[in-house]
Each structure stands twice: as C-alpha cells, then as structure tokens.
PDB file of C-alpha atoms in Angstrom:
ATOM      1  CA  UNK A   1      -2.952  50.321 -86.878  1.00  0.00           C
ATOM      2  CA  UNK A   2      -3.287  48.623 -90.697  1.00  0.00           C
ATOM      3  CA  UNK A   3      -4.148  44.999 -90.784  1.00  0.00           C
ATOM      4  CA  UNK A   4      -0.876  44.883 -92.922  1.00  0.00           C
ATOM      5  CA  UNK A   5       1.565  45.902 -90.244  1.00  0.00           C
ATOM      6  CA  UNK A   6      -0.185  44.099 -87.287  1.00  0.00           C
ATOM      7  CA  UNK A   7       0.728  40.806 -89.518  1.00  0.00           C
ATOM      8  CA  UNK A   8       4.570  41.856 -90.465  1.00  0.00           C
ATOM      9  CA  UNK A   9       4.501  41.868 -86.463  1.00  0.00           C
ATOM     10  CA  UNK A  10       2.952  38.479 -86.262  1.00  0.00           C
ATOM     11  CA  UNK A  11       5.329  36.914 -88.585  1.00  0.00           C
ATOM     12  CA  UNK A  12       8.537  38.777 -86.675  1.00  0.00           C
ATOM     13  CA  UNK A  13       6.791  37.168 -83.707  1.00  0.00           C
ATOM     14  CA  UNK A  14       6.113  33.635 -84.362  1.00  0.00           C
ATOM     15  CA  UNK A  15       8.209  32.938 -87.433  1.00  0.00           C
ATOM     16  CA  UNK A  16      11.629  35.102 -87.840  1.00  0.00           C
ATOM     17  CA  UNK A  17      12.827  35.178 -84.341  1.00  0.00           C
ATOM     18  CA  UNK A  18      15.344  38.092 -85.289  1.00  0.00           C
ATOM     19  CA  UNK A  19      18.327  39.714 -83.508  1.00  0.00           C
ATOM     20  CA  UNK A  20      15.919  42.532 -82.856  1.00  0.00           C
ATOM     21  CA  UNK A  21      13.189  40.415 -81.392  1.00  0.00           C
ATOM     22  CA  UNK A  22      13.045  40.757 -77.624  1.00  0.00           C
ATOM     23  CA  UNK A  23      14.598  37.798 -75.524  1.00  0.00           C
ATOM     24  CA  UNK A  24      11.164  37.970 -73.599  1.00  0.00           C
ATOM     25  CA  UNK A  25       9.463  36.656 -76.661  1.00  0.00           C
ATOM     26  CA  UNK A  26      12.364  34.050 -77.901  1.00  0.00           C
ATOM     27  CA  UNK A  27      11.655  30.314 -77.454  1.00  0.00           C
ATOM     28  CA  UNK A  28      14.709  28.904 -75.481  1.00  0.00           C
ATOM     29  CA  UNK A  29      15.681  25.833 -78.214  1.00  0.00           C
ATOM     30  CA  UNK A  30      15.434  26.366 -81.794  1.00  0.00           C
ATOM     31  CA  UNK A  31      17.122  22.293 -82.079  1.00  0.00           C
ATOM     32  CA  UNK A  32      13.868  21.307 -83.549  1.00  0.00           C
ATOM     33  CA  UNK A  33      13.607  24.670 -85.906  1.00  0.00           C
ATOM     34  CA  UNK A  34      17.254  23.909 -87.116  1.00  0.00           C
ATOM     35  CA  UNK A  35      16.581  20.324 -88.121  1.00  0.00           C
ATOM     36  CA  UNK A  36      13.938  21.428 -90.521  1.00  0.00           C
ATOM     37  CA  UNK A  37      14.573  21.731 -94.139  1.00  0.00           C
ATOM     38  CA  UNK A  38      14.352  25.144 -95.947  1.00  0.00           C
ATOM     39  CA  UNK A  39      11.258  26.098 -97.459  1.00  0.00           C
ATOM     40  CA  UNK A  40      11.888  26.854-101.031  1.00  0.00           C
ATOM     41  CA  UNK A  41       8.155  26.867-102.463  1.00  0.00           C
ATOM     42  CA  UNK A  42       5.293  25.359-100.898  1.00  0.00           C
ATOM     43  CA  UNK A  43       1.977  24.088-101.855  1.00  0.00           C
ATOM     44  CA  UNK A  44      -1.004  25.832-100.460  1.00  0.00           C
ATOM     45  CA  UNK A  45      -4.045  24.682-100.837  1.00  0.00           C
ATOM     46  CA  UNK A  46      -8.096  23.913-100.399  1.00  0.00           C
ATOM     47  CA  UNK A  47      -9.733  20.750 -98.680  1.00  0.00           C
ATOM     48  CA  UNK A  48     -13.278  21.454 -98.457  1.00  0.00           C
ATOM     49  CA  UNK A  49     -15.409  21.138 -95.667  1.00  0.00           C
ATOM     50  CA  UNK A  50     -16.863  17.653 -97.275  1.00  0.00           C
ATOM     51  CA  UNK A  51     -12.977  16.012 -97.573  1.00  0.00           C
ATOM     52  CA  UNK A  52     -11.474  17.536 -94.361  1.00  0.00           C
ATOM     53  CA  UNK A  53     -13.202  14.976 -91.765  1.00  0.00           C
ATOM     54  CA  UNK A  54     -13.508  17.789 -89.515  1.00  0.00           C
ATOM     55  CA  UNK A  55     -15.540  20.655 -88.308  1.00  0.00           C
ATOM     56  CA  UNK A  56     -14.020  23.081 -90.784  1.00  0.00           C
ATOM     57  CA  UNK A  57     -13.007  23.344 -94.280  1.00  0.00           C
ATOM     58  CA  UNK A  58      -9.857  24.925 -94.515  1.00  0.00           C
ATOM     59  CA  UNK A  59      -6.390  26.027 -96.440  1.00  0.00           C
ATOM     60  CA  UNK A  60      -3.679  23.773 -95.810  1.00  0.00           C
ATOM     61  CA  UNK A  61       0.006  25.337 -96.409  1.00  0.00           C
ATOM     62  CA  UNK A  62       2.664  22.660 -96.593  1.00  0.00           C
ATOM     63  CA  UNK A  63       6.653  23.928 -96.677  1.00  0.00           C
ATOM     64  CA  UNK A  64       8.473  22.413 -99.381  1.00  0.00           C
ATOM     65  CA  UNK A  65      10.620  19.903 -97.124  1.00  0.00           C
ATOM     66  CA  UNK A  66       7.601  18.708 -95.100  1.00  0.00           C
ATOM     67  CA  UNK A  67       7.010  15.984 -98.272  1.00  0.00           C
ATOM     68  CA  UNK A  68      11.317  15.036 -97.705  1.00  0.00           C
ATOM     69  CA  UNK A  69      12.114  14.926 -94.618  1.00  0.00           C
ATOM     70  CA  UNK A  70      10.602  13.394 -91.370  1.00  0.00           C
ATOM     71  CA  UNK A  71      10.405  15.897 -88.639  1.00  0.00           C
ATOM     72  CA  UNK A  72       7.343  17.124 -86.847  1.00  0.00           C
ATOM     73  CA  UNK A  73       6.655  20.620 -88.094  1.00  0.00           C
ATOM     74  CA  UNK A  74       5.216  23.672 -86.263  1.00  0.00           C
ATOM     75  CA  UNK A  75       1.948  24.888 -87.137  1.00  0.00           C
ATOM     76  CA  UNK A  76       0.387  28.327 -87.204  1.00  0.00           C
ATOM     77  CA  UNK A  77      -3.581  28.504 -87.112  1.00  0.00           C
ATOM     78  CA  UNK A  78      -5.155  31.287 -88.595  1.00  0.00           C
ATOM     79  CA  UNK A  79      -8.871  32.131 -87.764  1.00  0.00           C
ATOM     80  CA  UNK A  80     -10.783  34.340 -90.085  1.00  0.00           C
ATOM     81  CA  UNK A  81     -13.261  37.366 -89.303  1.00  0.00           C
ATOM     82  CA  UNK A  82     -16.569  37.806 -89.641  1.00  0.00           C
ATOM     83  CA  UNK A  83     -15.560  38.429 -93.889  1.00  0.00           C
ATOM     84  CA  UNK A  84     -14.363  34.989 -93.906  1.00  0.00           C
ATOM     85  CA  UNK A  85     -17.625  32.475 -93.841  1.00  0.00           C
ATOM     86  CA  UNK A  86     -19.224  30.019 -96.146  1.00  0.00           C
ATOM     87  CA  UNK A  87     -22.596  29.334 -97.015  1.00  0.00           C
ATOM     88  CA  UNK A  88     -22.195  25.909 -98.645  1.00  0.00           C
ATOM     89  CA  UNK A  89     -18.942  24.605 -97.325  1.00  0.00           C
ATOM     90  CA  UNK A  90     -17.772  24.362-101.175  1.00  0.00           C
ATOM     91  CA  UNK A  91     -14.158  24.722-101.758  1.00  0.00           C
ATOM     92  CA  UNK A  92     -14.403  28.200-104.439  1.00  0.00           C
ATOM     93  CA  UNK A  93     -15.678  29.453-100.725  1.00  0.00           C
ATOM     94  CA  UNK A  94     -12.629  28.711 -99.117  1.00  0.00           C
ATOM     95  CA  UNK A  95     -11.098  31.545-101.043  1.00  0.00           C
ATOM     96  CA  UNK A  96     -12.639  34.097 -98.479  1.00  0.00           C
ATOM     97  CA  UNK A  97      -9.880  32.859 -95.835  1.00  0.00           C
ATOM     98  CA  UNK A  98      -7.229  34.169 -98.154  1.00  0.00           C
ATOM     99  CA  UNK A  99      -8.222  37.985 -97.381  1.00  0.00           C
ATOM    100  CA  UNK A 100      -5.889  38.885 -94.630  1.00  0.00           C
ATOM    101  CA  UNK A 101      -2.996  37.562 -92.551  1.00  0.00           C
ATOM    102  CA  UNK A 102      -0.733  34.847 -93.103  1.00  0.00           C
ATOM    103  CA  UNK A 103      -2.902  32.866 -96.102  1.00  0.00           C
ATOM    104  CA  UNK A 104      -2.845  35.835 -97.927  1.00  0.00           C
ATOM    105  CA  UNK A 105       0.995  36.817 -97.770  1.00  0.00           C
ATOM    106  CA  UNK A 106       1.171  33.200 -98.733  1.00  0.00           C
ATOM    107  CA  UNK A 107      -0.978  33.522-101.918  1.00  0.00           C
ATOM    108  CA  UNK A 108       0.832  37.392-102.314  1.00  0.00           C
ATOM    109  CA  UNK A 109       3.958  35.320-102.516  1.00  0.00           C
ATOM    110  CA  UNK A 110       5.478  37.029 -99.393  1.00  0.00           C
ATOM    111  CA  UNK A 111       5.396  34.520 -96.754  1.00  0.00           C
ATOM    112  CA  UNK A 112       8.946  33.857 -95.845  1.00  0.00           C
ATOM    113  CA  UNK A 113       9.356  33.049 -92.309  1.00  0.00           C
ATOM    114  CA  UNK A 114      12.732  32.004 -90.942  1.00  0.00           C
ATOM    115  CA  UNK A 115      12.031  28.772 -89.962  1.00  0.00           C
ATOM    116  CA  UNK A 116       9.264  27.075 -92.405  1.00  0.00           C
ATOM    117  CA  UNK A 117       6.019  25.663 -90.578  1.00  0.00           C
ATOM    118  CA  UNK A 118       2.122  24.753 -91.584  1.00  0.00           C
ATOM    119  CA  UNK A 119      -0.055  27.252 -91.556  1.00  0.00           C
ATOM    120  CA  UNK A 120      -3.624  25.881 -91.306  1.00  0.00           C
ATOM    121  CA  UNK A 121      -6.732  28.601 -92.280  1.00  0.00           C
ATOM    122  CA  UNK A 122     -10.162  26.767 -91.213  1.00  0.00           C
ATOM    123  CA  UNK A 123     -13.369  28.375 -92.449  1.00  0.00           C
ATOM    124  CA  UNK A 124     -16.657  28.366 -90.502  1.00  0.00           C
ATOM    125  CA  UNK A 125     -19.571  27.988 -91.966  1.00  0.00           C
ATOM    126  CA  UNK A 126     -22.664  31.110 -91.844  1.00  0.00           C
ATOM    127  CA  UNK A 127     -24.847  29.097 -89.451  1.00  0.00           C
ATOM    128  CA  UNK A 128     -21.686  28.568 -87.336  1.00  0.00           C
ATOM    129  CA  UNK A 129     -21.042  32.275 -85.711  1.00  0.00           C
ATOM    130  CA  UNK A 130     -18.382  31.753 -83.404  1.00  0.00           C
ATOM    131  CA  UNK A 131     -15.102  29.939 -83.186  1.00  0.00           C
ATOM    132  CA  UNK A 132     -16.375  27.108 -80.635  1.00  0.00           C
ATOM    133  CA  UNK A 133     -13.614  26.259 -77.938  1.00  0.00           C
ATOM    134  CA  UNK A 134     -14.506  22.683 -77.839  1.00  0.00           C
ATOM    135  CA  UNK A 135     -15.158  22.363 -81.836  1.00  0.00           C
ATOM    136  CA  UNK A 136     -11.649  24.110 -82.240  1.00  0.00           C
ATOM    137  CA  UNK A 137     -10.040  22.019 -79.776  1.00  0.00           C
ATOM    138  CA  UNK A 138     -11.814  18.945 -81.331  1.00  0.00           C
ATOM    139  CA  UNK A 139      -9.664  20.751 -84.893  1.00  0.00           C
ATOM    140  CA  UNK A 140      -6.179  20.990 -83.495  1.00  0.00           C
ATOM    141  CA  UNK A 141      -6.763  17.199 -82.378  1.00  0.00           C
ATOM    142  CA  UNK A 142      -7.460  16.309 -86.249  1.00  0.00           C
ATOM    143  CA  UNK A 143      -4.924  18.394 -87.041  1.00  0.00           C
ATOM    144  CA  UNK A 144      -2.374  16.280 -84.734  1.00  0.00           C
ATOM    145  CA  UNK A 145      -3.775  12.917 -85.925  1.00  0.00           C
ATOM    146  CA  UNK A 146      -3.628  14.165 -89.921  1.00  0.00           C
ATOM    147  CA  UNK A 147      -0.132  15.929 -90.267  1.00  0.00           C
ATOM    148  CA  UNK A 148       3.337  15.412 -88.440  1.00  0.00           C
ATOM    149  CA  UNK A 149       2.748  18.611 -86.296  1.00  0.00           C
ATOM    150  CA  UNK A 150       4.862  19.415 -83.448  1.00  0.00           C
ATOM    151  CA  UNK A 151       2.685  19.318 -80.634  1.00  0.00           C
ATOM    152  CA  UNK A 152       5.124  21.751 -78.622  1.00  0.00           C
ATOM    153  CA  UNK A 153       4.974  24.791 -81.011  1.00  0.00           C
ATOM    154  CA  UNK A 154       1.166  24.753 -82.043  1.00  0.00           C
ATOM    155  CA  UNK A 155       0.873  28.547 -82.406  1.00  0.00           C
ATOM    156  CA  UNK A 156      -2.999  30.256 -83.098  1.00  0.00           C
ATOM    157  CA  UNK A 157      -3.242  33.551 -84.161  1.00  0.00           C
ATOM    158  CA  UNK A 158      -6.597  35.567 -85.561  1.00  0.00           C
ATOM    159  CA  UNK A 159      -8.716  39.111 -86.462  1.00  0.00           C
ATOM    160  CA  UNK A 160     -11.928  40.021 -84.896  1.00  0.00           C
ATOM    161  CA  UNK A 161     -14.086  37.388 -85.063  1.00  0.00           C
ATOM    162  CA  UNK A 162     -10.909  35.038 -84.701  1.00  0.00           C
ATOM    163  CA  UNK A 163      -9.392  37.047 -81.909  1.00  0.00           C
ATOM    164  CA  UNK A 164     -12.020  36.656 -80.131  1.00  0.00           C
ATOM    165  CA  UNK A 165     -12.418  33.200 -80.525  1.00  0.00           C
ATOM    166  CA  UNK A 166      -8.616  32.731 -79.111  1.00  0.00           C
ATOM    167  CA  UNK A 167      -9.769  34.349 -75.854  1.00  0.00           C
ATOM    168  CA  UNK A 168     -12.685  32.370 -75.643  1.00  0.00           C
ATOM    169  CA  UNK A 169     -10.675  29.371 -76.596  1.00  0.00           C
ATOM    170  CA  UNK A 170      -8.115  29.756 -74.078  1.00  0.00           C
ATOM    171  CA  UNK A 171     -10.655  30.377 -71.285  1.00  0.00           C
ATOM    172  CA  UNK A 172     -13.006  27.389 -72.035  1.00  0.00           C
ATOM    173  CA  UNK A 173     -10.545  24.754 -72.861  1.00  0.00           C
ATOM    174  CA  UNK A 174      -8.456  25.617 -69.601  1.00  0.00           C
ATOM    175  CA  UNK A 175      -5.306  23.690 -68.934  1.00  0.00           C
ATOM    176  CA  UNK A 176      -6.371  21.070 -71.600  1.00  0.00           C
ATOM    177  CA  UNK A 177      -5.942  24.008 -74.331  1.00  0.00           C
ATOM    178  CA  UNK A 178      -2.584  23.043 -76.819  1.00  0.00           C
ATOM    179  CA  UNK A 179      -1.500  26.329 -77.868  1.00  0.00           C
ATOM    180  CA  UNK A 180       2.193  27.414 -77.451  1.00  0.00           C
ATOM    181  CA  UNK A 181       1.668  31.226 -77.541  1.00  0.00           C
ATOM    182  CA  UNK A 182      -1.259  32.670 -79.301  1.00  0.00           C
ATOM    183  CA  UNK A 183      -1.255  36.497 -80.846  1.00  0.00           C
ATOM    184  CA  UNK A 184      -5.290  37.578 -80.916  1.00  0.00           C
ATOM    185  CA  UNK A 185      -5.877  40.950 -83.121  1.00  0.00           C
ATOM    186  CA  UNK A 186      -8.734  43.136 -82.796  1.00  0.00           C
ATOM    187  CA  UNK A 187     -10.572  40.647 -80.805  1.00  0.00           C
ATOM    188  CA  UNK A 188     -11.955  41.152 -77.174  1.00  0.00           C
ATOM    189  CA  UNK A 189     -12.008  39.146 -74.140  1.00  0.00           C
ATOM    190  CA  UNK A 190     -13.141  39.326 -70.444  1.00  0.00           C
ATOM    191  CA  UNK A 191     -10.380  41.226 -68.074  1.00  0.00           C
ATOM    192  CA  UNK A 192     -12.472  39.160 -65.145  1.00  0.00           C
ATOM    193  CA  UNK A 193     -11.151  36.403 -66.662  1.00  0.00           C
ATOM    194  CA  UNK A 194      -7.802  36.585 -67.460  1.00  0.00           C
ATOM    195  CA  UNK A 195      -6.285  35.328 -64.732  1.00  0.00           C
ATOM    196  CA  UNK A 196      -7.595  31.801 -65.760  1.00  0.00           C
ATOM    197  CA  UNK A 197      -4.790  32.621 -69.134  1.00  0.00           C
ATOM    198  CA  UNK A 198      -2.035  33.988 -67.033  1.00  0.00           C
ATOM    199  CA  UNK A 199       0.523  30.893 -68.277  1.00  0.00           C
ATOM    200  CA  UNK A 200      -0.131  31.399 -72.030  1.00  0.00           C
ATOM    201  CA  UNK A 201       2.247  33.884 -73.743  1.00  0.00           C
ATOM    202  CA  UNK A 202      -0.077  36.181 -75.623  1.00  0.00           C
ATOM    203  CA  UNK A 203       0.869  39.021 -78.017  1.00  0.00           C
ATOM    204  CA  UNK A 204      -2.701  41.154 -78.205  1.00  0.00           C
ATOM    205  CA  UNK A 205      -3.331  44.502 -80.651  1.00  0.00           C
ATOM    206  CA  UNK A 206      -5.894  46.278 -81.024  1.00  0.00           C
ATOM    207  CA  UNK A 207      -6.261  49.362 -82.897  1.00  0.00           C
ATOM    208  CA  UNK A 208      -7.525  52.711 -82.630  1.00  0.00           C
ATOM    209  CA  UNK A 209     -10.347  51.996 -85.773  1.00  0.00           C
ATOM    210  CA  UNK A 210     -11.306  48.783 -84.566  1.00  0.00           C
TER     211      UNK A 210
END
C-alpha cells in the first residue's frame, strides 16, 4: 500500500469524521470540534531545535482561527522516518519532516480536514535514533504548556521509524501516556506486549513492501 493512500486514510480517520466513517471509529461529542473556527489558510512553519525549548525542533501548523478565537485546539503529532533527521538541528533541516504525511499535504496545499487542528512535526536529531518514550512524553508536555491544545484529543500518528516509536511510546509511558487514539504505519511492535495498550484506540497498516 502507497504512503499516499495510507495518509488519505489517516486524515478520513482523525480529521473528516465522514458519513462513511465507521461509528466504531467516531468520537461520541464533536461540541468542542463545532466551536472551532474554520480554517481558511494557515501558517505552517519552522522553530528550530535552538528556539523550541524542547527536545526537538519541529514544524508547527497553526489553523487560521487558532490566532481569533479562544478554544483549546486538537493536535495531531507527526513522527518522521528514518529520512527525516538532522545533523545540526538548523532550521533549512527541518525541511526533511515535510517528505510524507500530513506536513507535506500541508505544504502540497491539500490539507483540509473537517474540523481544523495543530499538527506538530518534531525532528530528531542523527545522534538521537529512536523516538524516546520519556523524551516524547517530556514533548507533548511542552507542547501543552506552549499552545492552547486540547488535552482530550491529542492524536500521534507516524511511518517506520515513527511507528515504531508510537508502540514503544505507548508501552513505556503506560497509563501516564496522553494520546487519544494513535494510527502507527509501517512500524512494528511486540505482540507480547500488547495487552499493556489494549485501552488505546489504534488504527495500524502495514504494507506488503514494507
């Protein structure tokens, strides 16, 4: 299955809630998703590793009504592959998180979910392998302290490298772990252990090349 159509899934999943979308996978109150302003245009853009005041540089997309109104958005987290790494932390580096998923239909001009939300694309650094469940944790955290985020509908979605690093998330972090539903692609995780994520609603894919 093409990266491509495993993300028009994603956003049908997380974002457009359609008629077609199965009741399984609905939330049960969109009140808070209603009360948000439409997003007309918004600004995506770089905060390097150096101005973040995190572990991770990272893209920061911001709907168009986040700067007018004063609810607490959702946000969707994207975590890269192994194509998506730094060397210096510099923000012209940051552009290597725009290859796939959700930052790129954003830069493509494409992004257009039904209910607007921020979509957050941190970057790890080349002497920084793996997603780290306690660094990412440590990330959502800043991310909740930065930006009026709805801490309800934090959503974390991610390819290889990043799917993985969901899994490993979810199993490390425990019940302390803030995610909402998570949707892990190409990634792999431990069938021993997946009991210990039984209450998080996951949407997994994994395809035949991968």
């Amino acid at each position: 299955m093409r990266k491509g159509i495993l993300f028009a899934l994603l956003v049908c999943c997380l974002a457009c809630a359609s008629d077609d979308t199965p009741e399984i996978a609905r939330p049960l109150d969109f009140e808070d998703l209603e009360r948000l302003s439409q997003d007309t245009r918004g600004v995506h853009r770089p905060i390097s590793l150096i101005n973040s005041g995190s572990h991770y540089g990272y893209y920061f997309y911001e709907p168009s009504g986040y700067q007018t109104d004063e609810e607490d958005y959702p946000v969707l987290i994207y975590l890269h592959s192994a194509e998506g790494f730094t060397r210096t932390g510099s923000e012209r580096d940051l552009d290597l998180v725009l290859q796939h998923g959700p930052p790129r239909k954003i830069t493509e001009g494409t992004w257009d979910p039904r209910y607007p939300m921020l979509v957050v694309s941190p970057q790890l650094k080349i002497d920084n392998l793996d997603w780290e469940p306690n660094k990412l944790q440590d990330f959502i955290e800043y991310l909740e302290e930065t930006y009026r985020i709805n801490s309800s509908r934090i959503y974390i979605t991610g390819i290889g490298l990043g799917g993985r690093g969901i899994f490993d998330y979810l199993v490390h972090i425990g019940s302390k772990q803030k995610a909402a539903a998570v949707i892990p692609i190409a990634g792999k995780g431990s069938p021993i252990l997946a009991r210990s994520v039984a209450d998080v609603p996951i949407w997994a894919f994994h395809g035949e090349e991968d």
